[in-house]
PDB file of C-alpha atoms in Angstrom:
ATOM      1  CA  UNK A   1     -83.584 -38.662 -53.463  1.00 88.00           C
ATOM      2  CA  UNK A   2     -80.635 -39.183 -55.718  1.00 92.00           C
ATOM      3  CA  UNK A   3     -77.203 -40.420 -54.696  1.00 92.00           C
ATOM      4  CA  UNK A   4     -74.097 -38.923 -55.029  1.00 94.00           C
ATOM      5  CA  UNK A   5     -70.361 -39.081 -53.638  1.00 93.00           C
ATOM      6  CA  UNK A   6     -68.039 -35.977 -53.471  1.00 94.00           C
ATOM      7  CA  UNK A   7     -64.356 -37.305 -54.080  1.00 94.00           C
ATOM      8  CA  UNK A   8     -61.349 -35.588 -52.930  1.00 91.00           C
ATOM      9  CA  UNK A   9     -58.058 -35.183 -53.595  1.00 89.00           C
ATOM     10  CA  UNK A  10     -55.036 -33.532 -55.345  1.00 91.00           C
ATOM     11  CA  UNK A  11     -55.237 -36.049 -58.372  1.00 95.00           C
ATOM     12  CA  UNK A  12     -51.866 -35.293 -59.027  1.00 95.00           C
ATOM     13  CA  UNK A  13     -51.703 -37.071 -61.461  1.00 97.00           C
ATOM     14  CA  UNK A  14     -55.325 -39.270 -61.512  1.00 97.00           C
ATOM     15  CA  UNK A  15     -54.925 -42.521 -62.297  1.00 96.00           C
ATOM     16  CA  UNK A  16     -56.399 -46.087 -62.727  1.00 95.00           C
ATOM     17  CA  UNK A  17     -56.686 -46.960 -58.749  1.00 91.00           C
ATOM     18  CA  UNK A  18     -58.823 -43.549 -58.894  1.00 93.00           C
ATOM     19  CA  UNK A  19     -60.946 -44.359 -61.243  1.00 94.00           C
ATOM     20  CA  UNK A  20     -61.664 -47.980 -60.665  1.00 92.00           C
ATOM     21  CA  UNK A  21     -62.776 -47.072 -57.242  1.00 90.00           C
ATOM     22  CA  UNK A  22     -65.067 -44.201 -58.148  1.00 93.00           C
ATOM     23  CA  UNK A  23     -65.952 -47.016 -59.977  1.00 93.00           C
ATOM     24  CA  UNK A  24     -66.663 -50.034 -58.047  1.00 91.00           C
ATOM     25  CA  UNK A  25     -68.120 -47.307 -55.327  1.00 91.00           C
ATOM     26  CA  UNK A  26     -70.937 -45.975 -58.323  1.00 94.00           C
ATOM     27  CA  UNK A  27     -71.774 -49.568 -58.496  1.00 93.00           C
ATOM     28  CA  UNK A  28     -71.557 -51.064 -54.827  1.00 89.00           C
ATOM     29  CA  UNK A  29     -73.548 -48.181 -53.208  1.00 89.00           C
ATOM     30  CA  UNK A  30     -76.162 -46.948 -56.284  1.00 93.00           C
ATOM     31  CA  UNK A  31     -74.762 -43.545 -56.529  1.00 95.00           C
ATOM     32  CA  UNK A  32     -76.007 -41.163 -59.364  1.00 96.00           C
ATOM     33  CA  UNK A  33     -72.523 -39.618 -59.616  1.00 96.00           C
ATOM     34  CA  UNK A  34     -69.136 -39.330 -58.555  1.00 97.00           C
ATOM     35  CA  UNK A  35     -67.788 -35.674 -58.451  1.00 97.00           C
ATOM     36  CA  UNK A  36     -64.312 -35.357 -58.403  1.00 97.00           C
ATOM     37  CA  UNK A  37     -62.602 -32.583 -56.445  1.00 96.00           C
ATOM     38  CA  UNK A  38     -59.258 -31.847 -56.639  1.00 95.00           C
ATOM     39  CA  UNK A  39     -57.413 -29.463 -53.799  1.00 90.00           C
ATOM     40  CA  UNK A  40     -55.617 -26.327 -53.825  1.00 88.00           C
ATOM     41  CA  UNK A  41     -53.380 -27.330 -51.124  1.00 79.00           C
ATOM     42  CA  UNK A  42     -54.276 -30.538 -48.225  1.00 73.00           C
ATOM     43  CA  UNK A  43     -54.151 -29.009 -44.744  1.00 68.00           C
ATOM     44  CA  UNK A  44     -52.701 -32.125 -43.616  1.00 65.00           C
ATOM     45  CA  UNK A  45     -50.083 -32.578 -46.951  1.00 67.00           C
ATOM     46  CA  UNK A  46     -49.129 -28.524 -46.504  1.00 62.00           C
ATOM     47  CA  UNK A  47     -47.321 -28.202 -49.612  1.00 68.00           C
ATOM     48  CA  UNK A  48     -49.209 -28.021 -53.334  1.00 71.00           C
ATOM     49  CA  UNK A  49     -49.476 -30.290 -55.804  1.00 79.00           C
ATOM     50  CA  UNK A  50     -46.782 -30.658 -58.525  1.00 90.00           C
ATOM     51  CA  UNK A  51     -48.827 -29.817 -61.344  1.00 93.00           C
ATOM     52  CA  UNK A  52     -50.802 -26.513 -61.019  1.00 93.00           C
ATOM     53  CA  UNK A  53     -54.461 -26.944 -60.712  1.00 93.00           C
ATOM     54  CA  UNK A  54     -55.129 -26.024 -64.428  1.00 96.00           C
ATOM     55  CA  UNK A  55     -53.039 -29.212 -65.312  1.00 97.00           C
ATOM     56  CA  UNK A  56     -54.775 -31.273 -62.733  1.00 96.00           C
ATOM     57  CA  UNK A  57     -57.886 -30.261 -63.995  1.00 97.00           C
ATOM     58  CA  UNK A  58     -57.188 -30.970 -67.522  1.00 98.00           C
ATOM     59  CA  UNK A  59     -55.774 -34.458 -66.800  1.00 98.00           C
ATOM     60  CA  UNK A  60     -59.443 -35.038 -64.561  1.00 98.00           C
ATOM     61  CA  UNK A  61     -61.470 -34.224 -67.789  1.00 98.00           C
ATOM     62  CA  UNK A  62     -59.168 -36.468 -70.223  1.00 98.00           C
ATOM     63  CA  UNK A  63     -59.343 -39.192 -67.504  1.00 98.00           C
ATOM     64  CA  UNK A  64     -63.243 -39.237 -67.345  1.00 98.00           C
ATOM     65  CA  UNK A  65     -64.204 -38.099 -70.922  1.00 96.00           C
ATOM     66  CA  UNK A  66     -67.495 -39.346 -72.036  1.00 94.00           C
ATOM     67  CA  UNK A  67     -67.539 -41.537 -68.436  1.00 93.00           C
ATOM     68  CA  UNK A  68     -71.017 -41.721 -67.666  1.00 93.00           C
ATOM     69  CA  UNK A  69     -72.017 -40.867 -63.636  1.00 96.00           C
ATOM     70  CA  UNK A  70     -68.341 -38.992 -63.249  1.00 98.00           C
ATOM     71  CA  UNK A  71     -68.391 -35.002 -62.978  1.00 98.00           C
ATOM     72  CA  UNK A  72     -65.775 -32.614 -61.491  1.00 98.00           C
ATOM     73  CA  UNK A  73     -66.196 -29.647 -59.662  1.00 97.00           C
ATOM     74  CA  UNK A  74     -63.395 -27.297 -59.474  1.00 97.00           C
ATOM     75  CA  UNK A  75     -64.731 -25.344 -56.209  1.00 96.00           C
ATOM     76  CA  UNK A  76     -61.002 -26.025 -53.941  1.00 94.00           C
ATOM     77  CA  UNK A  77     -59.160 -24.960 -56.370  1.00 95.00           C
ATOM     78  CA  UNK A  78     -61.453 -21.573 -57.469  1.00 94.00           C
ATOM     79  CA  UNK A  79     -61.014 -21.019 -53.085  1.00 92.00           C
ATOM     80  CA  UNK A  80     -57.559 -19.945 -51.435  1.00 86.00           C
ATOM     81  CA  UNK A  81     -56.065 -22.852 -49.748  1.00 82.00           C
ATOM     82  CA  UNK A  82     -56.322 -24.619 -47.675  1.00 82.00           C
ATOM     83  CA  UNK A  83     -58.814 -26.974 -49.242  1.00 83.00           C
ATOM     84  CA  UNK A  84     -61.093 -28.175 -46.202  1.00 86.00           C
ATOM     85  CA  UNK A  85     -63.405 -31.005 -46.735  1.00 86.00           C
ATOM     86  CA  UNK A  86     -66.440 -29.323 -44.900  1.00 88.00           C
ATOM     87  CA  UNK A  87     -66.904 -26.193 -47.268  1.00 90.00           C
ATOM     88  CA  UNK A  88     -67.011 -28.555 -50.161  1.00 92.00           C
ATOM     89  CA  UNK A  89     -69.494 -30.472 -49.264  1.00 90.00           C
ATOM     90  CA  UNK A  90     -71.502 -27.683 -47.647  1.00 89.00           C
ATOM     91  CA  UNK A  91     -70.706 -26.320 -51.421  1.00 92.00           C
ATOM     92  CA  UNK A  92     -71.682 -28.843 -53.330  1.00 93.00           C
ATOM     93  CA  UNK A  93     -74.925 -29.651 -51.031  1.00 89.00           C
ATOM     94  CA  UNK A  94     -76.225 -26.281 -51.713  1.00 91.00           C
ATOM     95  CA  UNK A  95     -76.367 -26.974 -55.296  1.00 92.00           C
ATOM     96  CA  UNK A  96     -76.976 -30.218 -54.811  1.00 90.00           C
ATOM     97  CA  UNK A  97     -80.171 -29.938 -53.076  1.00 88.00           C
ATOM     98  CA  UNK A  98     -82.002 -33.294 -53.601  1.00 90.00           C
ATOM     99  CA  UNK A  99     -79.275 -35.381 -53.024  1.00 88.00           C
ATOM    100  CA  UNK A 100     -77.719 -37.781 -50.383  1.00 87.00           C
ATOM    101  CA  UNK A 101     -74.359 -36.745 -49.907  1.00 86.00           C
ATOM    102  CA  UNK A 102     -71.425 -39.630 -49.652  1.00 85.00           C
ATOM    103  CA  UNK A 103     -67.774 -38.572 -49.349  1.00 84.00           C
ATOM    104  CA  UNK A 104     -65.202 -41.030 -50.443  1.00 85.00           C
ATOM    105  CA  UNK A 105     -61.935 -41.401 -48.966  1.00 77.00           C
ATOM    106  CA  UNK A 106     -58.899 -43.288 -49.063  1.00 71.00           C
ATOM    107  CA  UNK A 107     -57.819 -45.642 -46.350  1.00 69.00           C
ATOM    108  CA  UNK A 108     -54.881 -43.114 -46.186  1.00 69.00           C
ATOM    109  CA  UNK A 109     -57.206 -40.892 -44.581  1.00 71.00           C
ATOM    110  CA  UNK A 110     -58.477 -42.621 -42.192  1.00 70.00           C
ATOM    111  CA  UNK A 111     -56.451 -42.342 -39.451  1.00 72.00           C
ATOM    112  CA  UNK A 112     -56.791 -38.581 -39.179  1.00 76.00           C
ATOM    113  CA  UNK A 113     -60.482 -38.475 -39.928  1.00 74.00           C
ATOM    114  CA  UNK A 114     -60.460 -36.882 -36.172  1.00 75.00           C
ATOM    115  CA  UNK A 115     -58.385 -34.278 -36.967  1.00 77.00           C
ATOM    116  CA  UNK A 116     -60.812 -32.597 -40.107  1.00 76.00           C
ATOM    117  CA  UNK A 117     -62.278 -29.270 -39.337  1.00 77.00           C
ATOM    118  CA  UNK A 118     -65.717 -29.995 -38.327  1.00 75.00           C
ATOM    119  CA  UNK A 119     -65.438 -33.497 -38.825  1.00 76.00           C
ATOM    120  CA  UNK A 120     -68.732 -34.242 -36.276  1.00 75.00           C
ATOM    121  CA  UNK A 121     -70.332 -32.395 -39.197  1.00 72.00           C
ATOM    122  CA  UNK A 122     -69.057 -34.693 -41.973  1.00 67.00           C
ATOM    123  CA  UNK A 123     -69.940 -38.224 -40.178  1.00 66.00           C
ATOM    124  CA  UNK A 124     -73.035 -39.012 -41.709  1.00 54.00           C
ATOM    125  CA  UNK A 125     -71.482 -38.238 -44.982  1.00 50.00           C
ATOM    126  CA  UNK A 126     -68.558 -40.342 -45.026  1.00 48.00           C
ATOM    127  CA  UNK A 127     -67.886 -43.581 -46.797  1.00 41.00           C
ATOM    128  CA  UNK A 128     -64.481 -45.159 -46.387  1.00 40.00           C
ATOM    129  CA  UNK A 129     -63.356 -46.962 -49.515  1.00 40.00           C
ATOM    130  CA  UNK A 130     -60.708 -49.024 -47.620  1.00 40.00           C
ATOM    131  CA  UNK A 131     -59.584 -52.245 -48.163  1.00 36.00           C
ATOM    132  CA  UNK A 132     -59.658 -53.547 -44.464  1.00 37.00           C
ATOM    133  CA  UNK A 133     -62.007 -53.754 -42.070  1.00 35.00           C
ATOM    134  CA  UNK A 134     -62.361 -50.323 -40.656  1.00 39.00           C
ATOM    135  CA  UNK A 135     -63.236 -49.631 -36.769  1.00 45.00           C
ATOM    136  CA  UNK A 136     -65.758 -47.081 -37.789  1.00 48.00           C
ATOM    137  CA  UNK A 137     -69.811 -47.826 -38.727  1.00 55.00           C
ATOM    138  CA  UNK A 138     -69.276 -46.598 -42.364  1.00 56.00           C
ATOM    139  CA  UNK A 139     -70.197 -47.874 -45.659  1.00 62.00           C
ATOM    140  CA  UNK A 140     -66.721 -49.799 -47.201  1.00 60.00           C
ATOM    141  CA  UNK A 141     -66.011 -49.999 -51.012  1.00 64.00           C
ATOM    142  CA  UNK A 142     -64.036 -53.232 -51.030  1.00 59.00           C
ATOM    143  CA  UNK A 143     -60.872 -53.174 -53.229  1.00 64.00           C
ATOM    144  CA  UNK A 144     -57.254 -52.366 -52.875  1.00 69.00           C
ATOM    145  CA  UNK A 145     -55.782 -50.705 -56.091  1.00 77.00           C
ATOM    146  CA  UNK A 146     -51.574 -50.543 -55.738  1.00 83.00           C
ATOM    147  CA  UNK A 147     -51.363 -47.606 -57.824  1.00 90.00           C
ATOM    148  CA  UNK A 148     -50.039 -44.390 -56.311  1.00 90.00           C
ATOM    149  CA  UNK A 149     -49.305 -41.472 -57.648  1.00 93.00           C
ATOM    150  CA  UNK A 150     -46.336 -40.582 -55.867  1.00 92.00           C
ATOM    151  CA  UNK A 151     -44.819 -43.754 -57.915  1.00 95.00           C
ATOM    152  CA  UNK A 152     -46.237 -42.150 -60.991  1.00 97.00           C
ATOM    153  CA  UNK A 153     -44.462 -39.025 -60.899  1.00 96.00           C
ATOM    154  CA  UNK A 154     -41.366 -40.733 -59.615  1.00 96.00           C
ATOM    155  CA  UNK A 155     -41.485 -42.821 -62.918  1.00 96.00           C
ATOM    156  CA  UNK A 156     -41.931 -39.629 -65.044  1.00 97.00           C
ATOM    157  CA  UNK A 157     -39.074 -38.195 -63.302  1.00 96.00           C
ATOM    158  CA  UNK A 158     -36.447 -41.474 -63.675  1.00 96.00           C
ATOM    159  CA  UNK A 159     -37.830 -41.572 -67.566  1.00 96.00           C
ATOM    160  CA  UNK A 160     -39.935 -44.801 -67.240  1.00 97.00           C
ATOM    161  CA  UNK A 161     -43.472 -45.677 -68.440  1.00 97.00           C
ATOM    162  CA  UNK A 162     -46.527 -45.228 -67.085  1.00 97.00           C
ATOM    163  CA  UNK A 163     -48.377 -47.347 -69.469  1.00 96.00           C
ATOM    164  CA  UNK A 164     -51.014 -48.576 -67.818  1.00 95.00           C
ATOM    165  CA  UNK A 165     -50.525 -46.643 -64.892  1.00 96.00           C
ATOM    166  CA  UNK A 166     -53.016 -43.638 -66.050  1.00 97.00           C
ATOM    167  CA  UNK A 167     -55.327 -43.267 -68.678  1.00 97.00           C
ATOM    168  CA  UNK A 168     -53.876 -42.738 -72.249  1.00 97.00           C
ATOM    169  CA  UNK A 169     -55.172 -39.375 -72.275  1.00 97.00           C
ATOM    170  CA  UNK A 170     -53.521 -38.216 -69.187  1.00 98.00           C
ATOM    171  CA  UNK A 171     -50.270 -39.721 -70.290  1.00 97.00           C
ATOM    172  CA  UNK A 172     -50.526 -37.480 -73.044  1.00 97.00           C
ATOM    173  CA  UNK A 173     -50.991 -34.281 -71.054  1.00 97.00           C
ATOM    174  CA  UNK A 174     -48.090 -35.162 -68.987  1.00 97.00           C
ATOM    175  CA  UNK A 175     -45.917 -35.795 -72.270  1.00 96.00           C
ATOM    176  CA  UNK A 176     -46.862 -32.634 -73.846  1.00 97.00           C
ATOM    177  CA  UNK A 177     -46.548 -30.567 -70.999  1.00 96.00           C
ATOM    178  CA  UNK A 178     -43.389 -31.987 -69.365  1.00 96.00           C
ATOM    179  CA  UNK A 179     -45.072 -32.858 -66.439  1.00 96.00           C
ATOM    180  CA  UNK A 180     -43.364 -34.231 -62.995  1.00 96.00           C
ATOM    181  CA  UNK A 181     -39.845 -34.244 -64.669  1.00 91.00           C
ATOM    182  CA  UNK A 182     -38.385 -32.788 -61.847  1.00 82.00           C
ATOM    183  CA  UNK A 183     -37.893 -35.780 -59.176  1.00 67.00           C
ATOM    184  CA  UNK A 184     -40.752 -34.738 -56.792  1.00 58.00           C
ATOM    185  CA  UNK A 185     -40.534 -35.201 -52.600  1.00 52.00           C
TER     186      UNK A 185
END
């Protein structure tokens, strides 16, 4: 049975912390793949992403381009919001049929874990990729990347590089199409 890990969120814009933990989680845990998914809209964020899903999804494919063990699956965004965690995965498992499922999380998430539709459901999927200890019997992905991408779009906004930040590739697409000018809240 193959591997894999479902990872979520509005990617807006994906960056280096993002892709160094899919990363370091491929590695630590064996997975086959890493599927990116980026959301319509969080339940728990209740306002969309500053770059439409089209331009989230084109910065996801620049970011990963010839990446081996990274895919994306556009399934949130193709449903109408909200994006809930448990019809992805029951998604993706249905296509997916041979695989263990692994969902990979931020330590941001953590704390409301109990609040996810159907989260009793998700358990045996999840895999917090925290950088502290957590208080849960998950798998941990050790490493703490101080990128966010709040601060990325802020930096767009005040006119300052993100060199470094985000893959060249994606700081292209922002470039080109004006991205996260407008100071975002």
């Amino acid at each position: 049975m193959k591997k894999i890990s479902i990872y979520g969120g509005s990617f807006d814009p994906i960056h280096h912390g993002h892709l160094i933990l899919a990363r370091e989680a491929r590695e630590a845990l064996n997975l086959e793949k890493v599927i990116f998914v980026p959301a319509a809209v969080s339940p728990f964020k209740g306002r969309a992403a500053a770059a439409s899903g089209d331009m989230r999804l084109k910065m996801l494919h620049a970011a990963i381009e010839g990446e081996e063990g990274f895919a994306i699956d556009d399934c949130e965004l193709r449903r109408p919001p909200p994006s809930w965690t448990i019809d992805t995965v029951l998604e993706i498992r249905q296509r997916e049929t041979d695989s263990e499922i692994y969902l990979l999380i931020g330590e941001d998430n953590v704390a409301t874990l109990d609040r996810w539709r159907r989260f009793d459901e998700l358990k045996k999927m999840v895999l917090d990729r925290t950088g502290s200890q957590a208080q849960r019997d998950y798998q941990i992905v050790r490493g703490k990347i101080d990128i966010s991408a709040t601060e990325i779009r802020k930096r767009v906004a005040q006119g300052q590089s993100i060199r470094y930040l985000v893959p060249p590739a994606v700081e292209e697409i922002i470039q080109r199409e004006k991205l996260y000018r407008e100071q975002s809240k």
